[in-house]
Short mmCIF file of C-alpha atoms in Angstrom, two decimals:
data_model
loop_
_atom_site.label_atom_id
_atom_site.label_comp_id
_atom_site.label_asym_id
_atom_site.label_seq_id
_atom_site.Cartn_x
_atom_site.Cartn_y
_atom_site.Cartn_z
CA MET A 1 97.16 -63.72 -63.40
CA LEU A 2 94.86 -66.12 -65.26
CA LEU A 3 93.28 -63.21 -67.09
CA LEU A 4 96.69 -61.92 -68.14
CA LEU A 5 97.65 -65.37 -69.43
CA LEU A 6 94.46 -65.61 -71.45
CA LEU A 7 95.05 -62.17 -72.93
CA GLN A 8 98.57 -63.15 -73.90
CA ILE A 9 97.37 -66.32 -75.60
CA SER A 10 94.65 -64.36 -77.39
CA GLY A 11 97.16 -61.76 -78.51
CA SER A 12 99.52 -64.40 -79.83
CA CYS A 13 96.75 -65.83 -81.99
CA LEU A 14 96.28 -62.49 -83.74
CA TRP A 15 99.71 -62.74 -85.36
CA LEU A 16 101.55 -65.93 -86.18
CA GLY A 17 104.94 -64.26 -86.51
CA ARG A 18 107.72 -65.50 -84.27
CA SER A 19 111.23 -64.26 -83.70
CA GLU A 20 113.58 -65.22 -80.93
CA VAL A 21 116.46 -63.56 -79.12
CA VAL A 22 119.01 -66.38 -78.86
CA THR A 23 122.44 -66.89 -77.36
CA SER A 24 124.01 -68.36 -80.49
CA PHE A 25 123.27 -68.27 -84.22
CA GLU A 26 125.26 -71.49 -84.70
CA SER A 27 122.95 -73.49 -82.44
CA SER A 28 119.65 -71.78 -83.31
CA CYS A 29 119.51 -70.64 -86.96
CA PRO A 30 122.83 -71.44 -88.66
CA GLN A 31 121.29 -72.11 -92.08
CA PHE A 32 121.53 -68.45 -93.14
CA PHE A 33 125.32 -68.42 -92.98
CA PHE A 34 127.76 -69.98 -95.46
CA LYS A 35 129.02 -73.21 -93.86
CA GLU A 36 126.97 -72.21 -90.80
CA THR A 37 129.62 -69.62 -89.88
CA PRO A 38 128.41 -66.13 -88.84
CA PRO A 39 130.63 -63.03 -89.14
CA ASN A 40 133.30 -62.87 -86.47
CA GLU A 41 133.12 -60.72 -83.34
CA ALA A 42 134.91 -57.75 -84.91
CA LEU A 43 131.50 -56.24 -85.73
CA GLU A 44 129.87 -56.97 -82.38
CA PRO A 45 128.52 -53.95 -80.47
CA ASN A 46 128.75 -53.41 -76.71
CA SER A 47 125.18 -54.59 -76.15
CA PRO A 48 124.28 -57.12 -78.86
CA ALA A 49 121.13 -59.15 -79.38
CA ARG A 50 121.05 -62.14 -81.71
CA ILE A 51 117.63 -62.56 -83.30
CA CYS A 52 116.45 -65.58 -85.30
CA GLN A 53 113.65 -64.01 -87.30
CA ARG A 54 110.77 -66.47 -87.54
CA TYR A 55 107.32 -66.02 -89.02
CA LYS A 56 104.52 -68.62 -89.08
CA ASN A 57 106.78 -71.13 -87.32
CA GLN A 58 109.57 -70.88 -89.88
CA TYR A 59 112.90 -69.06 -89.68
CA TYR A 60 113.58 -66.62 -92.52
CA PHE A 61 116.78 -64.78 -91.57
CA ALA A 62 119.10 -63.81 -88.73
CA THR A 63 119.86 -60.34 -87.33
CA LEU A 64 122.57 -59.07 -85.02
CA TYR A 65 120.99 -56.06 -83.28
CA ASP A 66 122.68 -53.15 -81.49
CA ARG A 67 120.55 -52.46 -78.42
CA ASP A 68 122.27 -49.17 -77.61
CA ARG A 69 122.08 -47.60 -81.06
CA ARG A 70 118.72 -49.28 -81.86
CA ILE A 71 119.78 -50.44 -85.32
CA PRO A 72 120.79 -53.81 -86.77
CA VAL A 73 124.50 -54.48 -87.20
CA TYR A 74 123.70 -56.93 -89.98
CA SER A 75 121.04 -59.27 -91.30
CA ALA A 76 121.94 -62.60 -92.93
CA TYR A 77 119.70 -64.48 -95.34
CA LEU A 78 119.44 -66.69 -98.42
CA TYR A 79 118.80 -64.85 -101.68
CA GLN A 80 115.62 -66.35 -103.18
CA PRO A 81 113.83 -63.57 -105.10
CA GLY A 82 110.25 -63.88 -106.23
CA SER A 83 107.36 -61.75 -107.41
CA GLY A 84 104.64 -60.48 -105.11
CA LYS A 85 103.21 -57.50 -103.29
CA ARG A 86 105.26 -55.46 -100.85
CA PRO A 87 103.99 -55.93 -97.26
CA LYS A 88 102.78 -52.94 -95.26
CA THR A 89 102.61 -54.15 -91.65
CA TRP A 90 105.58 -53.26 -89.43
CA MET A 91 106.51 -55.36 -86.39
CA VAL A 92 108.91 -55.25 -83.43
CA GLU A 93 110.75 -57.77 -81.21
CA PRO A 94 109.19 -58.25 -77.74
CA GLN A 95 112.11 -60.26 -76.35
CA LEU A 96 114.38 -57.23 -76.59
CA MET A 97 112.48 -56.08 -73.48
CA GLY A 98 113.42 -59.32 -71.70
CA SER A 99 113.13 -63.07 -71.98
CA VAL A 100 109.88 -63.09 -69.95
CA TYR A 101 108.10 -61.55 -72.93
CA PRO A 102 106.74 -63.64 -75.82
CA SER A 103 109.18 -64.92 -78.43
CA THR A 104 106.83 -63.45 -80.98
CA MET A 105 107.37 -60.90 -83.74
CA GLU A 106 104.41 -58.57 -83.09
CA ARG A 107 102.84 -55.30 -84.10
CA GLU A 108 103.29 -52.50 -81.58
CA TRP A 109 99.50 -52.26 -81.25
CA THR A 110 99.24 -55.92 -80.27
CA LEU A 111 101.86 -55.59 -77.55
CA LEU A 112 100.34 -52.43 -76.10
CA ASN A 113 96.81 -53.82 -76.06
CA TYR A 114 97.24 -57.52 -75.24
CA PHE A 115 100.49 -57.91 -73.33
CA SER A 116 100.35 -55.06 -70.80
CA VAL A 117 103.44 -53.45 -72.33
CA THR A 118 103.84 -49.69 -72.07
CA SER A 119 105.14 -47.45 -74.84
CA GLU A 120 108.05 -46.53 -72.58
CA GLN A 121 109.06 -50.18 -72.10
CA LEU A 122 108.93 -50.89 -75.79
CA SER A 123 110.73 -47.76 -76.96
CA LYS A 124 113.49 -48.20 -74.38
CA SER A 125 114.40 -51.59 -75.83
CA GLN A 126 114.40 -50.82 -79.56
CA ALA A 127 113.37 -48.47 -82.36
CA VAL A 128 109.63 -47.97 -82.82
CA LEU A 129 107.52 -46.56 -85.63
CA LYS A 130 107.42 -43.12 -84.03
CA ASP A 131 111.20 -42.84 -84.43
CA TYR A 132 110.83 -42.91 -88.21
CA LYS A 133 108.10 -40.27 -88.47
CA ASN A 134 108.70 -36.90 -90.14
CA LEU A 135 112.18 -37.67 -91.42
CA THR A 136 113.87 -35.31 -93.87
CA GLY A 137 116.08 -36.87 -96.54
CA LEU A 138 115.94 -40.27 -94.86
CA ASN A 139 113.56 -43.22 -94.83
CA ARG A 140 113.26 -46.75 -93.47
CA GLY A 141 115.93 -48.78 -95.21
CA HIS A 142 115.78 -52.58 -95.13
CA LEU A 143 119.02 -54.46 -94.66
CA ASN A 144 117.35 -57.69 -95.74
CA PRO A 145 114.98 -56.49 -98.50
CA SER A 146 111.55 -58.04 -98.95
CA GLY A 147 112.13 -58.40 -102.70
CA HIS A 148 114.87 -60.97 -102.12
CA HIS A 149 112.32 -63.50 -100.86
CA PRO A 150 109.94 -65.78 -102.76
CA ASP A 151 106.53 -65.54 -101.06
CA ASN A 152 104.27 -63.44 -98.86
CA SER A 153 105.36 -64.96 -95.56
CA SER A 154 109.08 -64.55 -96.18
CA ARG A 155 108.62 -60.98 -97.39
CA THR A 156 106.40 -60.10 -94.42
CA ALA A 157 109.09 -61.39 -92.03
CA THR A 158 111.48 -58.67 -93.26
CA PHE A 159 109.09 -55.95 -92.06
CA THR A 160 110.45 -55.81 -88.55
CA LEU A 161 112.09 -52.61 -87.31
CA THR A 162 114.99 -54.74 -86.09
CA ASN A 163 115.89 -55.08 -89.80
CA ILE A 164 115.71 -51.33 -90.52
CA VAL A 165 118.12 -48.37 -90.45
CA PRO A 166 117.71 -44.67 -91.30
CA GLN A 167 118.89 -44.64 -94.93
CA ASN A 168 119.47 -41.74 -97.29
CA GLU A 169 116.30 -41.65 -99.37
CA LYS A 170 118.10 -41.00 -102.67
CA LEU A 171 120.45 -43.91 -102.05
CA ASN A 172 117.59 -46.17 -100.96
CA GLY A 173 115.54 -45.41 -104.06
CA GLY A 174 118.49 -45.09 -106.42
CA ALA A 175 121.86 -46.86 -106.51
CA TRP A 176 121.09 -49.22 -103.62
CA LYS A 177 117.76 -50.22 -105.17
CA ASN A 178 119.46 -50.81 -108.52
CA TYR A 179 121.97 -53.08 -106.81
CA GLU A 180 119.24 -55.06 -105.01
CA GLN A 181 117.01 -55.41 -108.06
CA GLN A 182 119.39 -55.50 -111.03
CA THR A 183 123.01 -56.20 -110.08
CA MET A 184 122.07 -59.08 -107.78
CA ILE A 185 120.13 -60.80 -110.57
CA LYS A 186 123.11 -60.44 -112.90
CA GLU A 187 125.76 -61.53 -110.40
CA THR A 188 123.82 -64.58 -109.16
CA GLN A 189 123.58 -66.22 -112.59
CA GLY A 190 124.75 -69.80 -112.13
CA CYS A 191 124.42 -69.69 -108.34
CA ALA A 192 122.74 -72.68 -106.70
CA THR A 193 122.74 -71.18 -103.19
CA THR A 194 123.46 -67.54 -102.42
CA TYR A 195 124.30 -66.39 -98.89
CA VAL A 196 123.99 -62.67 -98.15
CA VAL A 197 125.04 -60.55 -95.19
CA VAL A 198 123.94 -56.90 -95.29
CA GLY A 199 125.08 -54.46 -92.63
CA ALA A 200 125.35 -50.88 -91.42
CA VAL A 201 128.36 -49.12 -89.93
CA PRO A 202 127.34 -46.91 -86.97
CA GLY A 203 127.73 -43.18 -87.61
CA ASN A 204 128.08 -40.06 -85.50
CA ASN A 205 124.54 -38.76 -86.05
CA TYR A 206 121.15 -39.80 -84.68
CA ILE A 207 117.46 -39.34 -85.43
CA ALA A 208 114.50 -39.27 -83.03
CA ASN A 209 116.16 -37.00 -80.46
CA GLY A 210 119.26 -39.14 -80.20
CA ARG A 211 117.47 -42.48 -79.97
CA VAL A 212 118.33 -44.16 -83.29
CA ASN A 213 121.74 -44.08 -84.93
CA LYS A 214 122.12 -43.00 -88.55
CA PRO A 215 124.74 -45.30 -90.11
CA SER A 216 127.72 -43.80 -91.91
CA HIS A 217 127.87 -46.64 -94.43
CA LEU A 218 125.76 -49.53 -95.69
CA TRP A 219 127.35 -52.66 -97.09
CA SER A 220 126.56 -56.10 -98.46
CA GLY A 221 128.67 -59.21 -98.83
CA VAL A 222 127.63 -62.21 -100.92
CA CYS A 223 128.95 -65.77 -101.10
CA CYS A 224 127.62 -67.95 -103.91
CA GLU A 225 127.82 -71.73 -104.28
CA MET A 226 127.61 -72.35 -108.01
CA ASP A 227 126.02 -75.19 -109.94
CA ASN A 228 129.49 -76.61 -110.77
CA ASP A 229 130.46 -76.72 -107.07
CA GLU A 230 132.72 -73.69 -107.46
CA LYS A 231 132.26 -70.58 -105.34
CA LYS A 232 132.35 -66.87 -106.05
CA ALA A 233 131.84 -63.75 -103.99
CA TRP A 234 131.34 -60.03 -104.34
CA ALA A 235 130.42 -57.05 -102.22
CA VAL A 236 129.24 -53.44 -102.23
CA ILE A 237 129.59 -50.51 -99.88
CA ALA A 238 127.93 -47.09 -99.88
CA GLU A 239 128.26 -43.90 -97.88
CA ASN A 240 124.89 -43.12 -96.34
CA ASP A 241 124.76 -39.53 -97.54
CA ARG A 242 125.10 -39.91 -101.30
CA ASN A 243 123.53 -41.89 -104.13
CA ASN A 244 126.49 -44.05 -105.08
CA ILE A 245 127.75 -47.58 -104.40
CA GLN A 246 131.09 -49.31 -104.96
CA LEU A 247 131.08 -52.87 -106.35
CA ILE A 248 134.16 -54.51 -104.82
CA THR A 249 135.58 -57.88 -103.82
CA LEU A 250 134.67 -59.56 -100.53
CA GLY A 251 138.25 -59.14 -99.35
CA GLU A 252 138.16 -55.41 -100.10
CA LEU A 253 134.93 -55.03 -98.13
CA GLU A 254 136.38 -56.85 -95.12
CA GLU A 255 139.45 -54.60 -95.20
CA MET A 256 137.30 -51.46 -95.43
CA LEU A 257 135.11 -52.59 -92.53
CA THR A 258 138.19 -53.40 -90.47
CA LYS A 259 139.38 -49.81 -90.92
CA LEU A 260 135.93 -48.29 -90.31
CA TYR A 261 135.40 -50.24 -87.09
CA GLY A 262 139.01 -49.93 -85.95
CA ARG A 263 139.03 -53.30 -84.22
CA ASP A 264 140.19 -56.78 -85.14
CA GLN A 265 140.23 -58.06 -88.71
CA VAL A 266 136.65 -58.45 -90.00
CA SER A 267 135.59 -61.82 -91.45
CA LEU A 268 132.08 -62.04 -92.90
CA PHE A 269 132.10 -65.64 -94.19
CA ASP A 270 133.89 -68.93 -93.68
CA ARG A 271 137.38 -68.90 -95.21
CA ASP A 272 136.26 -71.15 -98.10
CA CYS A 273 134.39 -68.21 -99.60
CA PRO A 274 136.82 -66.50 -102.05
CA ARG A 275 138.09 -63.05 -101.09
CA GLU A 276 139.32 -62.00 -104.54
#
């Protein structure tokens, strides 16, 4: 037992990333939501996990994860773009296997070699790198993109598979990329603080022998607090099989998501964020 504890401590020192599965975003990492109000329960899956994504002892964003489909429902963050290199190291969330495991965002290799975790345990709880190998027409699509963050640590924190979905490669490298890199810069002119929620609507198809869901749509909603204390909002939605996005109002996105999910009325932000 002592040896195992020492190995766990040693393994933790290899990577300083931390993420936590929590019971409530409001009490754990509310700062990523406009007026500290997460989306309502209309998007919640049957088996959800709320993850406060922390790296080097600092929270960087929040993710609602679908344990059954092994994809994020949404990731919420503050838009603070900056220049820098794109990270290359992918990590996973140990606490999706259970609360007895470290609250540490780790590489798969670290967990397998220092925490006595088996590949079967890890892959049962979430998507792993193997699931995204040898894809045709799809690639790993960030919900919260690394380019929307200002420094190496914040960008590295986005490289967790709990923030990734199978995305159409033409969409990911085309219209969606243009929105992330060009439209967002244009639309956020005059914004003092910009809150973003990016999500994926579960689809009917899967990759990795039925393990990981391929979303039918990807979407993003934005609420901006402007320098003059006014607020504005906008949104986009895209079908995940074509290279095209629709730039729409926040209210239109919420109505579309309500129809796609077929549940209660969807609300992505506090009511003070304009819907028109």
